[in-house]
């Protein structure tokens, strides 16, 4: 059982040995209200140009793509309104799940913030798999930096202005989409989960393993979080051995699916599932405001 060593968490004294710490999802009849709140927060965040609160982190740095090729394959959602609405609903469910895990709320708030920043994207993708949200994309072509320079601004101003525009990258509207490779990674994970036919309880244990990530920097309750990750894996293994006794490879398959989440970037998740309908938005700021009401 998880214990606390050298941190101010309350979990050691408050945990109930007879209660599943990773499957305590309280039912709520306010889901529509929460989804409306999410919608309002997203649009408010997209329209606001003011500086963020103290806990706001600097925006993630964009990866520098190779510009030597003539084109780069990228994709956008074919039905962004439908898919982004489903993703927003799952984001609400994800935050409700996190709120209702007792040992998470017993951590100091700064530890909670670190775990939420790390875990919201993989938890959202797990939610997409659990709700069987499939999506189709349309491939687009993004011109290379050389093409922008050569076909950008005519005349004497071509060099300086075109180079500046090329360095700025795609417009804020998000029309350029995300790389096809990133899309295939997400779709590959969804297909893997669906092929294994993961149960509701297995999803809950997987979410617990994702949420309690001991590999993050700045965690003061590290031994406690490590023990919670181990406990999630152990609970999942015991459940699989009890329910699927004839399948000796199921636990390994679930861990393989879990490992696939590590290659899915939060910035890709934000741009693919939220940016098409709300433009540039600091999704982490929205998450913090929803979770803590700040």
PDB file of C-alpha atoms in Angstrom:
ATOM      1  CA  UNK A   1       0.000   0.000   0.000  1.00  0.00           C
ATOM      2  CA  UNK A   2       1.235   3.457  -0.863  1.00  0.00           C
ATOM      3  CA  UNK A   3       2.908   5.436   1.904  1.00  0.00           C
ATOM      4  CA  UNK A   4       4.191   8.960   2.244  1.00  0.00           C
ATOM      5  CA  UNK A   5       7.837   9.719   2.859  1.00  0.00           C
ATOM      6  CA  UNK A   6       9.043  13.268   3.334  1.00  0.00           C
ATOM      7  CA  UNK A   7       6.045  15.127   1.920  1.00  0.00           C
ATOM      8  CA  UNK A   8       2.970  16.864   3.259  1.00  0.00           C
ATOM      9  CA  UNK A   9       0.397  14.641   1.547  1.00  0.00           C
ATOM     10  CA  UNK A  10      -2.535  13.498   3.651  1.00  0.00           C
ATOM     11  CA  UNK A  11      -2.951  10.182   1.868  1.00  0.00           C
ATOM     12  CA  UNK A  12      -1.183   7.968   4.373  1.00  0.00           C
ATOM     13  CA  UNK A  13      -3.611   8.822   7.150  1.00  0.00           C
ATOM     14  CA  UNK A  14      -6.803   9.117   5.088  1.00  0.00           C
ATOM     15  CA  UNK A  15      -6.679   6.178   2.700  1.00  0.00           C
ATOM     16  CA  UNK A  16      -9.303   3.468   3.174  1.00  0.00           C
ATOM     17  CA  UNK A  17      -7.904   0.018   2.581  1.00  0.00           C
ATOM     18  CA  UNK A  18     -11.307  -1.334   1.573  1.00  0.00           C
ATOM     19  CA  UNK A  19     -11.920   1.274  -1.147  1.00  0.00           C
ATOM     20  CA  UNK A  20     -10.462   1.153  -4.650  1.00  0.00           C
ATOM     21  CA  UNK A  21      -8.398   4.338  -4.913  1.00  0.00           C
ATOM     22  CA  UNK A  22      -8.320   4.232  -8.722  1.00  0.00           C
ATOM     23  CA  UNK A  23     -11.943   3.494  -9.443  1.00  0.00           C
ATOM     24  CA  UNK A  24     -13.742   6.014  -7.239  1.00  0.00           C
ATOM     25  CA  UNK A  25     -15.572   7.881  -9.971  1.00  0.00           C
ATOM     26  CA  UNK A  26     -18.490   9.767  -8.473  1.00  0.00           C
ATOM     27  CA  UNK A  27     -21.580  10.137 -10.652  1.00  0.00           C
ATOM     28  CA  UNK A  28     -22.588  13.676 -11.552  1.00  0.00           C
ATOM     29  CA  UNK A  29     -25.809  15.049 -12.992  1.00  0.00           C
ATOM     30  CA  UNK A  30     -24.125  18.317 -14.023  1.00  0.00           C
ATOM     31  CA  UNK A  31     -22.321  17.107 -17.136  1.00  0.00           C
ATOM     32  CA  UNK A  32     -24.215  19.408 -19.520  1.00  0.00           C
ATOM     33  CA  UNK A  33     -23.464  22.386 -17.274  1.00  0.00           C
ATOM     34  CA  UNK A  34     -19.780  21.425 -17.135  1.00  0.00           C
ATOM     35  CA  UNK A  35     -19.598  21.076 -20.924  1.00  0.00           C
ATOM     36  CA  UNK A  36     -21.182  24.528 -21.344  1.00  0.00           C
ATOM     37  CA  UNK A  37     -18.618  25.918 -18.895  1.00  0.00           C
ATOM     38  CA  UNK A  38     -15.812  24.320 -20.921  1.00  0.00           C
ATOM     39  CA  UNK A  39     -17.197  25.855 -24.117  1.00  0.00           C
ATOM     40  CA  UNK A  40     -17.287  29.322 -22.551  1.00  0.00           C
ATOM     41  CA  UNK A  41     -13.806  28.983 -21.077  1.00  0.00           C
ATOM     42  CA  UNK A  42     -12.300  27.899 -24.384  1.00  0.00           C
ATOM     43  CA  UNK A  43     -13.735  30.869 -26.244  1.00  0.00           C
ATOM     44  CA  UNK A  44     -12.820  33.279 -23.464  1.00  0.00           C
ATOM     45  CA  UNK A  45      -9.254  31.991 -23.455  1.00  0.00           C
ATOM     46  CA  UNK A  46      -9.015  32.249 -27.245  1.00  0.00           C
ATOM     47  CA  UNK A  47     -10.208  35.886 -27.182  1.00  0.00           C
ATOM     48  CA  UNK A  48      -8.110  37.011 -24.224  1.00  0.00           C
ATOM     49  CA  UNK A  49      -4.767  38.670 -24.817  1.00  0.00           C
ATOM     50  CA  UNK A  50      -3.955  39.302 -21.177  1.00  0.00           C
ATOM     51  CA  UNK A  51      -1.108  37.585 -19.371  1.00  0.00           C
ATOM     52  CA  UNK A  52      -1.873  34.273 -17.693  1.00  0.00           C
ATOM     53  CA  UNK A  53      -1.889  33.512 -13.969  1.00  0.00           C
ATOM     54  CA  UNK A  54       1.227  32.673 -11.977  1.00  0.00           C
ATOM     55  CA  UNK A  55       0.880  28.942 -12.554  1.00  0.00           C
ATOM     56  CA  UNK A  56       0.716  29.334 -16.323  1.00  0.00           C
ATOM     57  CA  UNK A  57       3.571  27.644 -18.058  1.00  0.00           C
ATOM     58  CA  UNK A  58       5.325  28.949 -21.122  1.00  0.00           C
ATOM     59  CA  UNK A  59       3.756  27.612 -24.347  1.00  0.00           C
ATOM     60  CA  UNK A  60       5.437  24.442 -25.585  1.00  0.00           C
ATOM     61  CA  UNK A  61       8.101  25.043 -28.160  1.00  0.00           C
ATOM     62  CA  UNK A  62       7.146  23.957 -31.643  1.00  0.00           C
ATOM     63  CA  UNK A  63       9.296  21.294 -33.213  1.00  0.00           C
ATOM     64  CA  UNK A  64      11.460  22.541 -36.031  1.00  0.00           C
ATOM     65  CA  UNK A  65      10.481  20.568 -39.098  1.00  0.00           C
ATOM     66  CA  UNK A  66      12.935  19.955 -41.893  1.00  0.00           C
ATOM     67  CA  UNK A  67      12.457  22.530 -44.664  1.00  0.00           C
ATOM     68  CA  UNK A  68      14.581  20.893 -47.320  1.00  0.00           C
ATOM     69  CA  UNK A  69      11.709  18.966 -48.923  1.00  0.00           C
ATOM     70  CA  UNK A  70       9.309  20.502 -51.406  1.00  0.00           C
ATOM     71  CA  UNK A  71       6.255  19.611 -49.312  1.00  0.00           C
ATOM     72  CA  UNK A  72       5.343  18.256 -45.868  1.00  0.00           C
ATOM     73  CA  UNK A  73       2.334  16.002 -45.381  1.00  0.00           C
ATOM     74  CA  UNK A  74      -0.146  17.331 -42.850  1.00  0.00           C
ATOM     75  CA  UNK A  75      -3.746  16.590 -42.023  1.00  0.00           C
ATOM     76  CA  UNK A  76      -6.853  18.306 -40.669  1.00  0.00           C
ATOM     77  CA  UNK A  77     -10.094  16.931 -39.279  1.00  0.00           C
ATOM     78  CA  UNK A  78     -12.697  16.230 -41.941  1.00  0.00           C
ATOM     79  CA  UNK A  79     -15.556  17.061 -39.543  1.00  0.00           C
ATOM     80  CA  UNK A  80     -14.006  19.381 -36.943  1.00  0.00           C
ATOM     81  CA  UNK A  81     -17.294  20.493 -35.365  1.00  0.00           C
ATOM     82  CA  UNK A  82     -18.352  16.924 -34.588  1.00  0.00           C
ATOM     83  CA  UNK A  83     -14.955  15.612 -33.487  1.00  0.00           C
ATOM     84  CA  UNK A  84     -13.992  18.654 -31.411  1.00  0.00           C
ATOM     85  CA  UNK A  85     -17.358  18.596 -29.627  1.00  0.00           C
ATOM     86  CA  UNK A  86     -16.763  14.943 -28.704  1.00  0.00           C
ATOM     87  CA  UNK A  87     -13.219  15.751 -27.532  1.00  0.00           C
ATOM     88  CA  UNK A  88     -14.526  18.615 -25.365  1.00  0.00           C
ATOM     89  CA  UNK A  89     -17.062  16.309 -23.713  1.00  0.00           C
ATOM     90  CA  UNK A  90     -14.325  13.771 -22.987  1.00  0.00           C
ATOM     91  CA  UNK A  91     -12.135  16.510 -21.522  1.00  0.00           C
ATOM     92  CA  UNK A  92     -14.916  17.285 -19.029  1.00  0.00           C
ATOM     93  CA  UNK A  93     -15.187  13.598 -18.114  1.00  0.00           C
ATOM     94  CA  UNK A  94     -11.418  13.356 -17.758  1.00  0.00           C
ATOM     95  CA  UNK A  95     -11.251  16.236 -15.287  1.00  0.00           C
ATOM     96  CA  UNK A  96     -14.151  14.755 -13.327  1.00  0.00           C
ATOM     97  CA  UNK A  97     -12.313  11.443 -13.159  1.00  0.00           C
ATOM     98  CA  UNK A  98      -9.170  13.133 -11.832  1.00  0.00           C
ATOM     99  CA  UNK A  99     -11.134  15.140  -9.268  1.00  0.00           C
ATOM    100  CA  UNK A 100     -12.748  11.995  -7.910  1.00  0.00           C
ATOM    101  CA  UNK A 101      -9.547  10.018  -7.347  1.00  0.00           C
ATOM    102  CA  UNK A 102      -9.137  10.546  -3.576  1.00  0.00           C
ATOM    103  CA  UNK A 103      -5.374  10.129  -3.349  1.00  0.00           C
ATOM    104  CA  UNK A 104      -4.871  12.695  -6.119  1.00  0.00           C
ATOM    105  CA  UNK A 105      -6.736  15.414  -4.214  1.00  0.00           C
ATOM    106  CA  UNK A 106      -4.677  14.582  -1.122  1.00  0.00           C
ATOM    107  CA  UNK A 107      -1.486  15.687  -2.896  1.00  0.00           C
ATOM    108  CA  UNK A 108      -0.258  19.274  -2.492  1.00  0.00           C
ATOM    109  CA  UNK A 109      -1.719  21.547  -5.136  1.00  0.00           C
ATOM    110  CA  UNK A 110       1.585  22.206  -6.883  1.00  0.00           C
ATOM    111  CA  UNK A 111       2.069  18.446  -7.273  1.00  0.00           C
ATOM    112  CA  UNK A 112      -1.432  18.168  -8.725  1.00  0.00           C
ATOM    113  CA  UNK A 113      -0.649  20.861 -11.289  1.00  0.00           C
ATOM    114  CA  UNK A 114       2.477  19.023 -12.453  1.00  0.00           C
ATOM    115  CA  UNK A 115       0.536  15.765 -12.876  1.00  0.00           C
ATOM    116  CA  UNK A 116      -2.350  17.447 -14.723  1.00  0.00           C
ATOM    117  CA  UNK A 117      -0.012  19.220 -17.131  1.00  0.00           C
ATOM    118  CA  UNK A 118       1.685  15.927 -17.885  1.00  0.00           C
ATOM    119  CA  UNK A 119      -1.385  13.719 -18.004  1.00  0.00           C
ATOM    120  CA  UNK A 120      -4.285  15.609 -19.564  1.00  0.00           C
ATOM    121  CA  UNK A 121      -3.421  14.717 -23.181  1.00  0.00           C
ATOM    122  CA  UNK A 122      -2.839  10.934 -22.736  1.00  0.00           C
ATOM    123  CA  UNK A 123      -5.903  10.774 -20.480  1.00  0.00           C
ATOM    124  CA  UNK A 124      -7.942  12.497 -23.192  1.00  0.00           C
ATOM    125  CA  UNK A 125      -6.737  10.048 -25.838  1.00  0.00           C
ATOM    126  CA  UNK A 126      -7.593   7.161 -23.480  1.00  0.00           C
ATOM    127  CA  UNK A 127     -11.047   8.715 -23.195  1.00  0.00           C
ATOM    128  CA  UNK A 128     -11.362   8.807 -26.976  1.00  0.00           C
ATOM    129  CA  UNK A 129     -10.572   5.097 -27.046  1.00  0.00           C
ATOM    130  CA  UNK A 130     -13.002   4.290 -24.228  1.00  0.00           C
ATOM    131  CA  UNK A 131     -15.868   6.191 -25.900  1.00  0.00           C
ATOM    132  CA  UNK A 132     -14.873   4.773 -29.302  1.00  0.00           C
ATOM    133  CA  UNK A 133     -14.552   8.199 -30.893  1.00  0.00           C
ATOM    134  CA  UNK A 134     -13.207   7.662 -34.396  1.00  0.00           C
ATOM    135  CA  UNK A 135     -12.340  10.518 -36.713  1.00  0.00           C
ATOM    136  CA  UNK A 136     -11.410  11.076 -40.323  1.00  0.00           C
ATOM    137  CA  UNK A 137      -8.815  13.511 -41.615  1.00  0.00           C
ATOM    138  CA  UNK A 138      -8.060  15.188 -44.913  1.00  0.00           C
ATOM    139  CA  UNK A 139      -4.487  15.531 -46.034  1.00  0.00           C
ATOM    140  CA  UNK A 140      -3.154  18.985 -46.855  1.00  0.00           C
ATOM    141  CA  UNK A 141       0.110  20.146 -48.329  1.00  0.00           C
ATOM    142  CA  UNK A 142       2.243  22.715 -46.544  1.00  0.00           C
ATOM    143  CA  UNK A 143       4.814  24.477 -48.756  1.00  0.00           C
ATOM    144  CA  UNK A 144       8.427  24.287 -47.691  1.00  0.00           C
ATOM    145  CA  UNK A 145      10.387  27.313 -46.499  1.00  0.00           C
ATOM    146  CA  UNK A 146      12.108  27.480 -49.899  1.00  0.00           C
ATOM    147  CA  UNK A 147       8.761  27.549 -51.699  1.00  0.00           C
ATOM    148  CA  UNK A 148       7.515  30.350 -49.427  1.00  0.00           C
ATOM    149  CA  UNK A 149      10.613  32.391 -50.186  1.00  0.00           C
ATOM    150  CA  UNK A 150      10.452  31.820 -53.944  1.00  0.00           C
ATOM    151  CA  UNK A 151       6.723  32.408 -54.305  1.00  0.00           C
ATOM    152  CA  UNK A 152       6.168  34.867 -51.441  1.00  0.00           C
ATOM    153  CA  UNK A 153       6.747  38.584 -52.009  1.00  0.00           C
ATOM    154  CA  UNK A 154       7.791  39.869 -55.477  1.00  0.00           C
ATOM    155  CA  UNK A 155      10.397  42.514 -56.124  1.00  0.00           C
ATOM    156  CA  UNK A 156      13.132  43.905 -53.942  1.00  0.00           C
ATOM    157  CA  UNK A 157      11.285  43.173 -50.707  1.00  0.00           C
ATOM    158  CA  UNK A 158      11.031  39.449 -51.500  1.00  0.00           C
ATOM    159  CA  UNK A 159      14.061  38.209 -49.567  1.00  0.00           C
ATOM    160  CA  UNK A 160      13.625  39.904 -46.203  1.00  0.00           C
ATOM    161  CA  UNK A 161       9.807  39.756 -45.999  1.00  0.00           C
ATOM    162  CA  UNK A 162       9.507  36.211 -47.332  1.00  0.00           C
ATOM    163  CA  UNK A 163      12.168  34.853 -45.005  1.00  0.00           C
ATOM    164  CA  UNK A 164      10.390  36.466 -42.036  1.00  0.00           C
ATOM    165  CA  UNK A 165       7.044  34.988 -43.120  1.00  0.00           C
ATOM    166  CA  UNK A 166       8.587  31.571 -43.613  1.00  0.00           C
ATOM    167  CA  UNK A 167      10.194  31.656 -40.193  1.00  0.00           C
ATOM    168  CA  UNK A 168       6.850  32.539 -38.609  1.00  0.00           C
ATOM    169  CA  UNK A 169       5.384  29.267 -39.821  1.00  0.00           C
ATOM    170  CA  UNK A 170       1.685  28.535 -40.437  1.00  0.00           C
ATOM    171  CA  UNK A 171      -0.993  31.051 -39.543  1.00  0.00           C
ATOM    172  CA  UNK A 172      -2.680  31.160 -36.143  1.00  0.00           C
ATOM    173  CA  UNK A 173      -5.871  29.790 -37.627  1.00  0.00           C
ATOM    174  CA  UNK A 174      -4.551  26.247 -37.506  1.00  0.00           C
ATOM    175  CA  UNK A 175      -5.356  25.574 -41.156  1.00  0.00           C
ATOM    176  CA  UNK A 176      -2.063  23.751 -41.670  1.00  0.00           C
ATOM    177  CA  UNK A 177      -3.152  20.963 -39.306  1.00  0.00           C
ATOM    178  CA  UNK A 178      -0.736  18.475 -37.773  1.00  0.00           C
ATOM    179  CA  UNK A 179       1.638  16.008 -39.319  1.00  0.00           C
ATOM    180  CA  UNK A 180       0.166  12.877 -40.844  1.00  0.00           C
ATOM    181  CA  UNK A 181       2.638  10.807 -38.801  1.00  0.00           C
ATOM    182  CA  UNK A 182       1.220  12.230 -35.562  1.00  0.00           C
ATOM    183  CA  UNK A 183      -2.329  11.515 -36.708  1.00  0.00           C
ATOM    184  CA  UNK A 184      -1.411   7.939 -37.551  1.00  0.00           C
ATOM    185  CA  UNK A 185       0.148   7.527 -34.096  1.00  0.00           C
ATOM    186  CA  UNK A 186      -3.117   8.542 -32.418  1.00  0.00           C
ATOM    187  CA  UNK A 187      -5.240   6.394 -34.715  1.00  0.00           C
ATOM    188  CA  UNK A 188      -2.863   3.463 -34.188  1.00  0.00           C
ATOM    189  CA  UNK A 189      -3.307   3.735 -30.433  1.00  0.00           C
ATOM    190  CA  UNK A 190      -7.105   3.823 -30.772  1.00  0.00           C
ATOM    191  CA  UNK A 191      -7.093   0.750 -32.983  1.00  0.00           C
ATOM    192  CA  UNK A 192      -4.848  -1.073 -30.534  1.00  0.00           C
ATOM    193  CA  UNK A 193      -7.239  -0.369 -27.652  1.00  0.00           C
ATOM    194  CA  UNK A 194     -10.269  -1.421 -29.679  1.00  0.00           C
ATOM    195  CA  UNK A 195      -8.585  -4.641 -30.789  1.00  0.00           C
ATOM    196  CA  UNK A 196      -7.921  -5.576 -27.154  1.00  0.00           C
ATOM    197  CA  UNK A 197     -11.526  -4.675 -26.218  1.00  0.00           C
ATOM    198  CA  UNK A 198     -10.581  -2.965 -22.956  1.00  0.00           C
ATOM    199  CA  UNK A 199     -13.225  -2.965 -20.235  1.00  0.00           C
ATOM    200  CA  UNK A 200     -14.417   0.034 -18.212  1.00  0.00           C
ATOM    201  CA  UNK A 201     -12.495  -1.061 -15.129  1.00  0.00           C
ATOM    202  CA  UNK A 202      -9.331  -1.706 -17.116  1.00  0.00           C
ATOM    203  CA  UNK A 203      -9.581   1.805 -18.556  1.00  0.00           C
ATOM    204  CA  UNK A 204      -9.857   3.169 -15.004  1.00  0.00           C
ATOM    205  CA  UNK A 205      -6.666   1.392 -13.902  1.00  0.00           C
ATOM    206  CA  UNK A 206      -4.853   2.531 -17.057  1.00  0.00           C
ATOM    207  CA  UNK A 207      -5.886   6.116 -16.338  1.00  0.00           C
ATOM    208  CA  UNK A 208      -4.530   5.772 -12.818  1.00  0.00           C
ATOM    209  CA  UNK A 209      -1.197   4.562 -14.190  1.00  0.00           C
ATOM    210  CA  UNK A 210      -1.083   7.536 -16.581  1.00  0.00           C
ATOM    211  CA  UNK A 211      -2.095  10.100 -13.968  1.00  0.00           C
ATOM    212  CA  UNK A 212       0.468   9.075 -11.351  1.00  0.00           C
ATOM    213  CA  UNK A 213       3.602   9.615 -13.414  1.00  0.00           C
ATOM    214  CA  UNK A 214       6.745   9.445 -11.235  1.00  0.00           C
ATOM    215  CA  UNK A 215       9.065  10.381 -14.117  1.00  0.00           C
ATOM    216  CA  UNK A 216       8.306  14.103 -13.902  1.00  0.00           C
ATOM    217  CA  UNK A 217      10.678  16.735 -12.563  1.00  0.00           C
ATOM    218  CA  UNK A 218       9.873  18.718  -9.452  1.00  0.00           C
ATOM    219  CA  UNK A 219       7.826  16.105  -7.574  1.00  0.00           C
ATOM    220  CA  UNK A 220       8.356  16.258  -3.807  1.00  0.00           C
ATOM    221  CA  UNK A 221       6.011  13.325  -3.088  1.00  0.00           C
ATOM    222  CA  UNK A 222       7.917  11.076  -5.472  1.00  0.00           C
ATOM    223  CA  UNK A 223       7.898   7.869  -3.337  1.00  0.00           C
ATOM    224  CA  UNK A 224       4.148   8.199  -2.817  1.00  0.00           C
ATOM    225  CA  UNK A 225       3.455   8.759  -6.525  1.00  0.00           C
ATOM    226  CA  UNK A 226       5.737   5.854  -7.439  1.00  0.00           C
ATOM    227  CA  UNK A 227       3.778   3.603  -5.088  1.00  0.00           C
ATOM    228  CA  UNK A 228       0.489   4.731  -6.643  1.00  0.00           C
ATOM    229  CA  UNK A 229       1.773   3.872 -10.130  1.00  0.00           C
ATOM    230  CA  UNK A 230       2.826   0.418  -8.884  1.00  0.00           C
ATOM    231  CA  UNK A 231      -0.532  -0.015  -7.201  1.00  0.00           C
ATOM    232  CA  UNK A 232      -2.349   0.812 -10.443  1.00  0.00           C
ATOM    233  CA  UNK A 233      -0.314  -1.781 -12.351  1.00  0.00           C
ATOM    234  CA  UNK A 234      -0.849  -4.367  -9.634  1.00  0.00           C
ATOM    235  CA  UNK A 235      -4.603  -3.752  -9.526  1.00  0.00           C
ATOM    236  CA  UNK A 236      -4.795  -4.034 -13.310  1.00  0.00           C
ATOM    237  CA  UNK A 237      -2.800  -7.274 -13.296  1.00  0.00           C
ATOM    238  CA  UNK A 238      -4.984  -8.812 -10.593  1.00  0.00           C
ATOM    239  CA  UNK A 239      -8.145  -7.829 -12.435  1.00  0.00           C
ATOM    240  CA  UNK A 240      -6.883  -9.330 -15.704  1.00  0.00           C
ATOM    241  CA  UNK A 241      -5.846 -12.586 -13.982  1.00  0.00           C
ATOM    242  CA  UNK A 242      -9.270 -12.859 -12.358  1.00  0.00           C
ATOM    243  CA  UNK A 243     -11.452 -12.013 -15.369  1.00  0.00           C
ATOM    244  CA  UNK A 244      -9.295 -13.264 -18.265  1.00  0.00           C
ATOM    245  CA  UNK A 245      -7.666 -16.370 -16.824  1.00  0.00           C
ATOM    246  CA  UNK A 246      -7.380 -18.023 -20.224  1.00  0.00           C
ATOM    247  CA  UNK A 247      -5.492 -15.075 -21.780  1.00  0.00           C
ATOM    248  CA  UNK A 248      -1.928 -15.024 -20.473  1.00  0.00           C
ATOM    249  CA  UNK A 249      -0.903 -12.173 -22.781  1.00  0.00           C
ATOM    250  CA  UNK A 250      -3.635  -9.654 -22.019  1.00  0.00           C
ATOM    251  CA  UNK A 251      -1.757  -7.767 -19.307  1.00  0.00           C
ATOM    252  CA  UNK A 252       1.250  -7.388 -21.606  1.00  0.00           C
ATOM    253  CA  UNK A 253      -1.014  -6.128 -24.403  1.00  0.00           C
ATOM    254  CA  UNK A 254      -2.460  -3.480 -22.098  1.00  0.00           C
ATOM    255  CA  UNK A 255       1.006  -2.312 -21.052  1.00  0.00           C
ATOM    256  CA  UNK A 256       2.055  -2.118 -24.706  1.00  0.00           C
ATOM    257  CA  UNK A 257      -0.988   0.045 -25.453  1.00  0.00           C
ATOM    258  CA  UNK A 258      -0.093   2.228 -22.485  1.00  0.00           C
ATOM    259  CA  UNK A 259       3.465   2.677 -23.736  1.00  0.00           C
ATOM    260  CA  UNK A 260       2.151   3.936 -27.086  1.00  0.00           C
ATOM    261  CA  UNK A 261       0.761   7.018 -25.343  1.00  0.00           C
ATOM    262  CA  UNK A 262       4.281   8.298 -24.656  1.00  0.00           C
ATOM    263  CA  UNK A 263       4.790   9.180 -28.313  1.00  0.00           C
ATOM    264  CA  UNK A 264       1.640  11.349 -28.487  1.00  0.00           C
ATOM    265  CA  UNK A 265       2.478  15.020 -27.972  1.00  0.00           C
ATOM    266  CA  UNK A 266       0.108  17.232 -25.930  1.00  0.00           C
ATOM    267  CA  UNK A 267       0.620  20.060 -28.442  1.00  0.00           C
ATOM    268  CA  UNK A 268      -0.561  17.753 -31.229  1.00  0.00           C
ATOM    269  CA  UNK A 269      -3.650  16.762 -29.244  1.00  0.00           C
ATOM    270  CA  UNK A 270      -4.474  20.410 -28.556  1.00  0.00           C
ATOM    271  CA  UNK A 271      -3.992  21.501 -32.151  1.00  0.00           C
ATOM    272  CA  UNK A 272      -5.880  18.582 -33.690  1.00  0.00           C
ATOM    273  CA  UNK A 273      -8.911  18.445 -31.392  1.00  0.00           C
ATOM    274  CA  UNK A 274      -9.330  22.038 -30.178  1.00  0.00           C
ATOM    275  CA  UNK A 275      -7.589  24.538 -32.444  1.00  0.00           C
ATOM    276  CA  UNK A 276      -9.789  23.920 -35.554  1.00  0.00           C
ATOM    277  CA  UNK A 277     -12.817  25.537 -33.904  1.00  0.00           C
ATOM    278  CA  UNK A 278     -11.342  27.931 -31.331  1.00  0.00           C
ATOM    279  CA  UNK A 279      -8.069  29.065 -32.878  1.00  0.00           C
ATOM    280  CA  UNK A 280      -4.986  29.582 -30.749  1.00  0.00           C
ATOM    281  CA  UNK A 281      -5.771  28.819 -27.134  1.00  0.00           C
ATOM    282  CA  UNK A 282      -3.701  27.923 -24.117  1.00  0.00           C
ATOM    283  CA  UNK A 283      -5.437  24.664 -23.268  1.00  0.00           C
ATOM    284  CA  UNK A 284      -3.506  24.286 -20.005  1.00  0.00           C
ATOM    285  CA  UNK A 285      -4.860  27.629 -18.815  1.00  0.00           C
ATOM    286  CA  UNK A 286      -8.382  26.398 -19.514  1.00  0.00           C
ATOM    287  CA  UNK A 287      -7.688  23.156 -17.645  1.00  0.00           C
ATOM    288  CA  UNK A 288      -6.427  24.975 -14.575  1.00  0.00           C
ATOM    289  CA  UNK A 289      -9.417  27.323 -14.545  1.00  0.00           C
ATOM    290  CA  UNK A 290     -11.828  24.419 -14.850  1.00  0.00           C
ATOM    291  CA  UNK A 291     -10.096  22.319 -12.210  1.00  0.00           C
ATOM    292  CA  UNK A 292      -9.381  24.972  -9.610  1.00  0.00           C
ATOM    293  CA  UNK A 293     -11.767  27.745 -10.611  1.00  0.00           C
ATOM    294  CA  UNK A 294      -8.936  30.246 -10.918  1.00  0.00           C
TER     295      UNK A 294
END
